[in-house]
């Protein structure tokens, strides 16, 4: 218990350093946040124009798709904000900085997490909150405590899922000295195609997103409960199963650490 408390205290210290450094250049931070907002806004425009032509997609209305998109975007933004150190891990390996991380008496995961904290992602998070609020106001969802809890679990499970994917991306750097670009299909790509419920892409994709990389557990299935299309409350708890995805991701990370050889920088 004391170890967890000390780790949390150290992580907060890491974040405070990064935040102070970021706010030293306030104009740069503001422009970066606006840029993140505008990039995601383009995706929103794509949804908007699509529904000007069609009234629904695979049975989902415009407002329901906005709920799906905003939750997925917020999940990704939260993970990218706090797990950005894994996404930039290739540079840490190439520059030999991981050697210093290894000799410190702290968890390697904690140190990598604390190395980067993307506060500018708040621009993207702000947009997801605004879109989510609009979706709530315009949809016919009967909101209650259970559905509010479902959204909270979706955010927790989705953040854990994307964090695991960033960890896999970092673990691959132990063997390639650089991240493999195909991993962007599972991170940035998921943010893009995750704007629609997974079942619109077909049965095979739904199976892949249920049993291989469990996007559907933090998006499609709890969304069905959220919209009242299924009554089984177990659907609301499925995002917690997605947290188990961190186990094989962490195992791959540990395997990479054991196989690591200095980059020689």
GROMACS .gro file of C-alpha atoms in nm, residues 8-264:
model
  257
    8UNK     CA    1   0.122   0.796  -0.709
    9UNK     CA    2   0.305   1.080  -0.535
   10UNK     CA    3   0.599   1.046  -0.773
   11UNK     CA    4   0.370   1.037  -1.076
   12UNK     CA    5   0.196   1.356  -0.962
   13UNK     CA    6   0.538   1.514  -0.927
   14UNK     CA    7   0.627   1.409  -1.283
   15UNK     CA    8   0.303   1.560  -1.413
   16UNK     CA    9   0.349   1.885  -1.225
   17UNK     CA   10   0.692   1.926  -1.385
   18UNK     CA   11   0.556   1.861  -1.735
   19UNK     CA   12   0.258   2.094  -1.683
   20UNK     CA   13   0.479   2.376  -1.557
   21UNK     CA   14   0.707   2.327  -1.855
   22UNK     CA   15   0.410   2.332  -2.094
   23UNK     CA   16   0.258   2.646  -1.943
   24UNK     CA   17   0.589   2.829  -1.976
   25UNK     CA   18   0.494   2.869  -2.343
   26UNK     CA   19   0.125   2.953  -2.311
   27UNK     CA   20   0.075   3.066  -2.669
   28UNK     CA   21   0.225   2.743  -2.802
   29UNK     CA   22  -0.001   2.541  -2.569
   30UNK     CA   23  -0.308   2.736  -2.677
   31UNK     CA   24  -0.233   2.693  -3.048
   32UNK     CA   25  -0.166   2.321  -3.002
   33UNK     CA   26  -0.496   2.278  -2.817
   34UNK     CA   27  -0.683   2.466  -3.090
   35UNK     CA   28  -0.511   2.250  -3.352
   36UNK     CA   29  -0.622   1.933  -3.176
   37UNK     CA   30  -0.977   2.070  -3.162
   38UNK     CA   31  -0.982   2.149  -3.535
   39UNK     CA   32  -0.839   1.812  -3.640
   40UNK     CA   33  -1.119   1.629  -3.459
   41UNK     CA   34  -1.372   1.882  -3.588
   42UNK     CA   35  -1.302   1.761  -3.942
   43UNK     CA   36  -1.415   1.413  -3.837
   44UNK     CA   37  -1.732   1.563  -3.690
   45UNK     CA   38  -1.800   1.741  -4.021
   46UNK     CA   39  -1.770   1.407  -4.201
   47UNK     CA   40  -2.043   1.263  -3.979
   48UNK     CA   41  -2.257   1.573  -4.021
   49UNK     CA   42  -2.248   1.569  -4.401
   50UNK     CA   43  -2.307   1.194  -4.414
   51UNK     CA   44  -2.631   1.233  -4.220
   52UNK     CA   45  -2.740   1.514  -4.447
   53UNK     CA   46  -2.766   1.242  -4.711
   54UNK     CA   47  -2.883   0.945  -4.500
   55UNK     CA   48  -3.125   0.937  -4.208
   56UNK     CA   49  -2.948   0.652  -4.030
   57UNK     CA   50  -2.651   0.415  -4.058
   58UNK     CA   51  -2.721   0.049  -3.978
   59UNK     CA   52  -3.014   0.161  -3.766
   60UNK     CA   53  -2.824   0.427  -3.570
   61UNK     CA   54  -2.942   0.788  -3.590
   62UNK     CA   55  -2.726   1.100  -3.610
   63UNK     CA   56  -2.759   1.175  -3.238
   64UNK     CA   57  -2.676   0.815  -3.142
   65UNK     CA   58  -2.366   0.815  -3.363
   66UNK     CA   59  -2.258   1.143  -3.200
   67UNK     CA   60  -2.281   0.976  -2.858
   68UNK     CA   61  -2.070   0.686  -2.986
   69UNK     CA   62  -1.815   0.916  -3.150
   70UNK     CA   63  -1.779   1.152  -2.853
   71UNK     CA   64  -1.724   0.871  -2.601
   72UNK     CA   65  -1.465   0.699  -2.824
   73UNK     CA   66  -1.288   1.030  -2.884
   74UNK     CA   67  -1.278   1.106  -2.513
   75UNK     CA   68  -1.142   0.759  -2.435
   76UNK     CA   69  -0.863   0.802  -2.689
   77UNK     CA   70  -0.784   1.157  -2.574
   78UNK     CA   71  -0.755   1.054  -2.208
   79UNK     CA   72  -0.523   0.765  -2.297
   80UNK     CA   73  -0.313   0.982  -2.528
   81UNK     CA   74  -0.284   1.252  -2.265
   82UNK     CA   75  -0.152   1.033  -1.985
   83UNK     CA   76   0.014   0.751  -2.184
   84UNK     CA   77   0.192   0.971  -2.439
   85UNK     CA   78   0.527   0.854  -2.298
   86UNK     CA   79   0.467   0.511  -2.455
   87UNK     CA   80   0.375   0.667  -2.789
   88UNK     CA   81   0.706   0.858  -2.793
   89UNK     CA   82   0.908   0.567  -2.654
   90UNK     CA   83   1.103   0.508  -2.975
   91UNK     CA   84   1.299   0.829  -2.916
   92UNK     CA   85   1.375   0.725  -2.558
   93UNK     CA   86   1.530   0.398  -2.681
   94UNK     CA   87   1.723   0.550  -2.970
   95UNK     CA   88   1.877   0.819  -2.750
   96UNK     CA   89   1.980   0.570  -2.483
   97UNK     CA   90   1.760   0.731  -2.218
   98UNK     CA   91   1.605   0.398  -2.127
   99UNK     CA   92   1.942   0.292  -1.982
  100UNK     CA   93   1.902   0.561  -1.719
  101UNK     CA   94   1.543   0.456  -1.654
  102UNK     CA   95   1.659   0.100  -1.581
  103UNK     CA   96   1.909   0.201  -1.312
  104UNK     CA   97   1.655   0.405  -1.118
  105UNK     CA   98   1.479   0.228  -0.830
  106UNK     CA   99   1.132   0.288  -0.971
  107UNK     CA  100   0.895   0.110  -1.206
  108UNK     CA  101   0.989   0.149  -1.571
  109UNK     CA  102   0.620   0.189  -1.659
  110UNK     CA  103   0.580   0.473  -1.408
  111UNK     CA  104   0.886   0.653  -1.540
  112UNK     CA  105   0.777   0.623  -1.904
  113UNK     CA  106   0.427   0.742  -1.817
  114UNK     CA  107   0.571   1.041  -1.635
  115UNK     CA  108   0.808   1.135  -1.918
  116UNK     CA  109   0.531   1.289  -2.129
  117UNK     CA  110   0.193   1.438  -2.049
  118UNK     CA  111   0.007   1.595  -2.344
  119UNK     CA  112  -0.197   1.874  -2.187
  120UNK     CA  113  -0.280   2.008  -2.535
  121UNK     CA  114  -0.512   1.707  -2.584
  122UNK     CA  115  -0.760   1.904  -2.376
  123UNK     CA  116  -0.867   2.069  -2.702
  124UNK     CA  117  -0.980   1.733  -2.838
  125UNK     CA  118  -1.136   1.641  -2.504
  126UNK     CA  119  -1.332   1.968  -2.499
  127UNK     CA  120  -1.480   1.891  -2.837
  128UNK     CA  121  -1.581   1.540  -2.730
  129UNK     CA  122  -1.755   1.682  -2.422
  130UNK     CA  123  -1.944   1.938  -2.633
  131UNK     CA  124  -2.052   1.673  -2.886
  132UNK     CA  125  -2.152   1.438  -2.605
  133UNK     CA  126  -2.363   1.712  -2.446
  134UNK     CA  127  -2.536   1.775  -2.778
  135UNK     CA  128  -2.597   1.404  -2.825
  136UNK     CA  129  -2.752   1.381  -2.479
  137UNK     CA  130  -2.979   1.679  -2.543
  138UNK     CA  131  -3.102   1.553  -2.881
  139UNK     CA  132  -3.121   1.177  -2.823
  140UNK     CA  133  -3.409   0.987  -2.666
  141UNK     CA  134  -3.191   0.815  -2.404
  142UNK     CA  135  -3.366   0.778  -2.070
  143UNK     CA  136  -3.077   0.885  -1.849
  144UNK     CA  137  -3.050   0.742  -1.499
  145UNK     CA  138  -2.775   0.637  -1.259
  146UNK     CA  139  -2.719   0.307  -1.439
  147UNK     CA  140  -2.663   0.471  -1.776
  148UNK     CA  141  -2.440   0.737  -1.622
  149UNK     CA  142  -2.234   0.459  -1.465
  150UNK     CA  143  -2.218   0.287  -1.804
  151UNK     CA  144  -2.058   0.595  -1.959
  152UNK     CA  145  -1.807   0.612  -1.672
  153UNK     CA  146  -1.715   0.244  -1.722
  154UNK     CA  147  -1.681   0.297  -2.098
  155UNK     CA  148  -1.434   0.578  -2.034
  156UNK     CA  149  -1.234   0.369  -1.784
  157UNK     CA  150  -1.226   0.061  -2.008
  158UNK     CA  151  -1.153   0.260  -2.323
  159UNK     CA  152  -0.869   0.452  -2.161
  160UNK     CA  153  -0.720   0.123  -2.037
  161UNK     CA  154  -0.757  -0.034  -2.383
  162UNK     CA  155  -0.580   0.247  -2.567
  163UNK     CA  156  -0.314   0.264  -2.296
  164UNK     CA  157  -0.247  -0.105  -2.356
  165UNK     CA  158  -0.213  -0.044  -2.729
  166UNK     CA  159   0.035   0.237  -2.668
  167UNK     CA  160   0.226   0.000  -2.439
  168UNK     CA  161   0.241  -0.262  -2.717
  169UNK     CA  162   0.370   0.005  -2.956
  170UNK     CA  163   0.644   0.091  -2.705
  171UNK     CA  164   0.731  -0.274  -2.638
  172UNK     CA  165   0.794  -0.331  -3.008
  173UNK     CA  166   1.061  -0.060  -2.994
  174UNK     CA  167   1.280  -0.299  -2.793
  175UNK     CA  168   1.311  -0.514  -3.103
  176UNK     CA  169   1.301  -0.253  -3.381
  177UNK     CA  170   1.448   0.058  -3.210
  178UNK     CA  171   1.149   0.243  -3.351
  179UNK     CA  172   0.775   0.206  -3.337
  180UNK     CA  173   0.605   0.014  -3.616
  181UNK     CA  174   0.371   0.240  -3.808
  182UNK     CA  175   0.112  -0.034  -3.856
  183UNK     CA  176   0.024   0.011  -3.486
  184UNK     CA  177  -0.137   0.342  -3.582
  185UNK     CA  178  -0.415   0.135  -3.736
  186UNK     CA  179  -0.508   0.023  -3.384
  187UNK     CA  180  -0.471   0.364  -3.216
  188UNK     CA  181  -0.535   0.661  -3.446
  189UNK     CA  182  -0.721   0.433  -3.686
  190UNK     CA  183  -0.952   0.313  -3.410
  191UNK     CA  184  -1.027   0.673  -3.318
  192UNK     CA  185  -1.137   0.731  -3.678
  193UNK     CA  186  -1.345   0.419  -3.750
  194UNK     CA  187  -1.465   0.415  -3.388
  195UNK     CA  188  -1.689   0.712  -3.465
  196UNK     CA  189  -1.950   0.460  -3.583
  197UNK     CA  190  -2.070   0.154  -3.389
  198UNK     CA  191  -1.844  -0.139  -3.475
  199UNK     CA  192  -2.120  -0.355  -3.620
  200UNK     CA  193  -2.156  -0.124  -3.923
  201UNK     CA  194  -1.828  -0.269  -4.056
  202UNK     CA  195  -1.962  -0.624  -4.071
  203UNK     CA  196  -1.968  -0.945  -3.869
  204UNK     CA  197  -1.596  -1.029  -3.907
  205UNK     CA  198  -1.488  -0.689  -3.785
  206UNK     CA  199  -1.724  -0.714  -3.487
  207UNK     CA  200  -1.573  -1.052  -3.396
  208UNK     CA  201  -1.220  -0.913  -3.424
  209UNK     CA  202  -1.313  -0.613  -3.207
  210UNK     CA  203  -1.470  -0.843  -2.948
  211UNK     CA  204  -1.214  -1.122  -2.906
  212UNK     CA  205  -0.880  -0.987  -3.040
  213UNK     CA  206  -0.860  -0.615  -2.970
  214UNK     CA  207  -1.173  -0.551  -2.761
  215UNK     CA  208  -1.292  -0.216  -2.894
  216UNK     CA  209  -1.649  -0.346  -2.900
  217UNK     CA  210  -1.641  -0.401  -2.524
  218UNK     CA  211  -1.587  -0.030  -2.464
  219UNK     CA  212  -1.799   0.094  -2.754
  220UNK     CA  213  -2.063  -0.118  -2.928
  221UNK     CA  214  -2.203  -0.344  -2.654
  222UNK     CA  215  -2.231  -0.086  -2.374
  223UNK     CA  216  -2.371   0.159  -2.632
  224UNK     CA  217  -2.657  -0.085  -2.696
  225UNK     CA  218  -2.740  -0.077  -2.325
  226UNK     CA  219  -2.701   0.300  -2.318
  227UNK     CA  220  -2.953   0.339  -2.600
  228UNK     CA  221  -3.196   0.093  -2.443
  229UNK     CA  222  -3.161  -0.164  -2.722
  230UNK     CA  223  -3.070  -0.437  -2.474
  231UNK     CA  224  -3.193  -0.462  -2.116
  232UNK     CA  225  -2.922  -0.689  -1.976
  233UNK     CA  226  -2.714  -0.478  -1.733
  234UNK     CA  227  -2.416  -0.709  -1.793
  235UNK     CA  228  -2.358  -0.515  -2.113
  236UNK     CA  229  -2.282  -0.209  -1.901
  237UNK     CA  230  -2.005  -0.397  -1.717
  238UNK     CA  231  -1.830  -0.527  -2.030
  239UNK     CA  232  -1.584  -0.232  -2.041
  240UNK     CA  233  -1.429  -0.369  -1.722
  241UNK     CA  234  -1.335  -0.685  -1.914
  242UNK     CA  235  -1.148  -0.464  -2.161
  243UNK     CA  236  -0.919  -0.365  -1.874
  244UNK     CA  237  -0.788  -0.723  -1.880
  245UNK     CA  238  -0.634  -0.638  -2.217
  246UNK     CA  239  -0.363  -0.461  -2.016
  247UNK     CA  240  -0.239  -0.799  -1.887
  248UNK     CA  241  -0.095  -0.934  -2.217
  249UNK     CA  242   0.022  -0.581  -2.307
  250UNK     CA  243   0.217  -0.556  -1.982
  251UNK     CA  244   0.354  -0.910  -2.031
  252UNK     CA  245   0.488  -0.806  -2.373
  253UNK     CA  246   0.642  -0.496  -2.214
  254UNK     CA  247   0.814  -0.704  -1.946
  255UNK     CA  248   0.943  -0.944  -2.213
  256UNK     CA  249   1.082  -0.651  -2.409
  257UNK     CA  250   1.254  -0.507  -2.101
  258UNK     CA  251   1.426  -0.843  -2.037
  259UNK     CA  252   1.544  -0.862  -2.399
  260UNK     CA  253   1.653  -0.499  -2.413
  261UNK     CA  254   2.009  -0.420  -2.516
  262UNK     CA  255   2.145  -0.067  -2.501
  263UNK     CA  256   2.105   0.137  -2.819
  264UNK     CA  257   2.466   0.250  -2.769
   0.00000   0.00000   0.00000
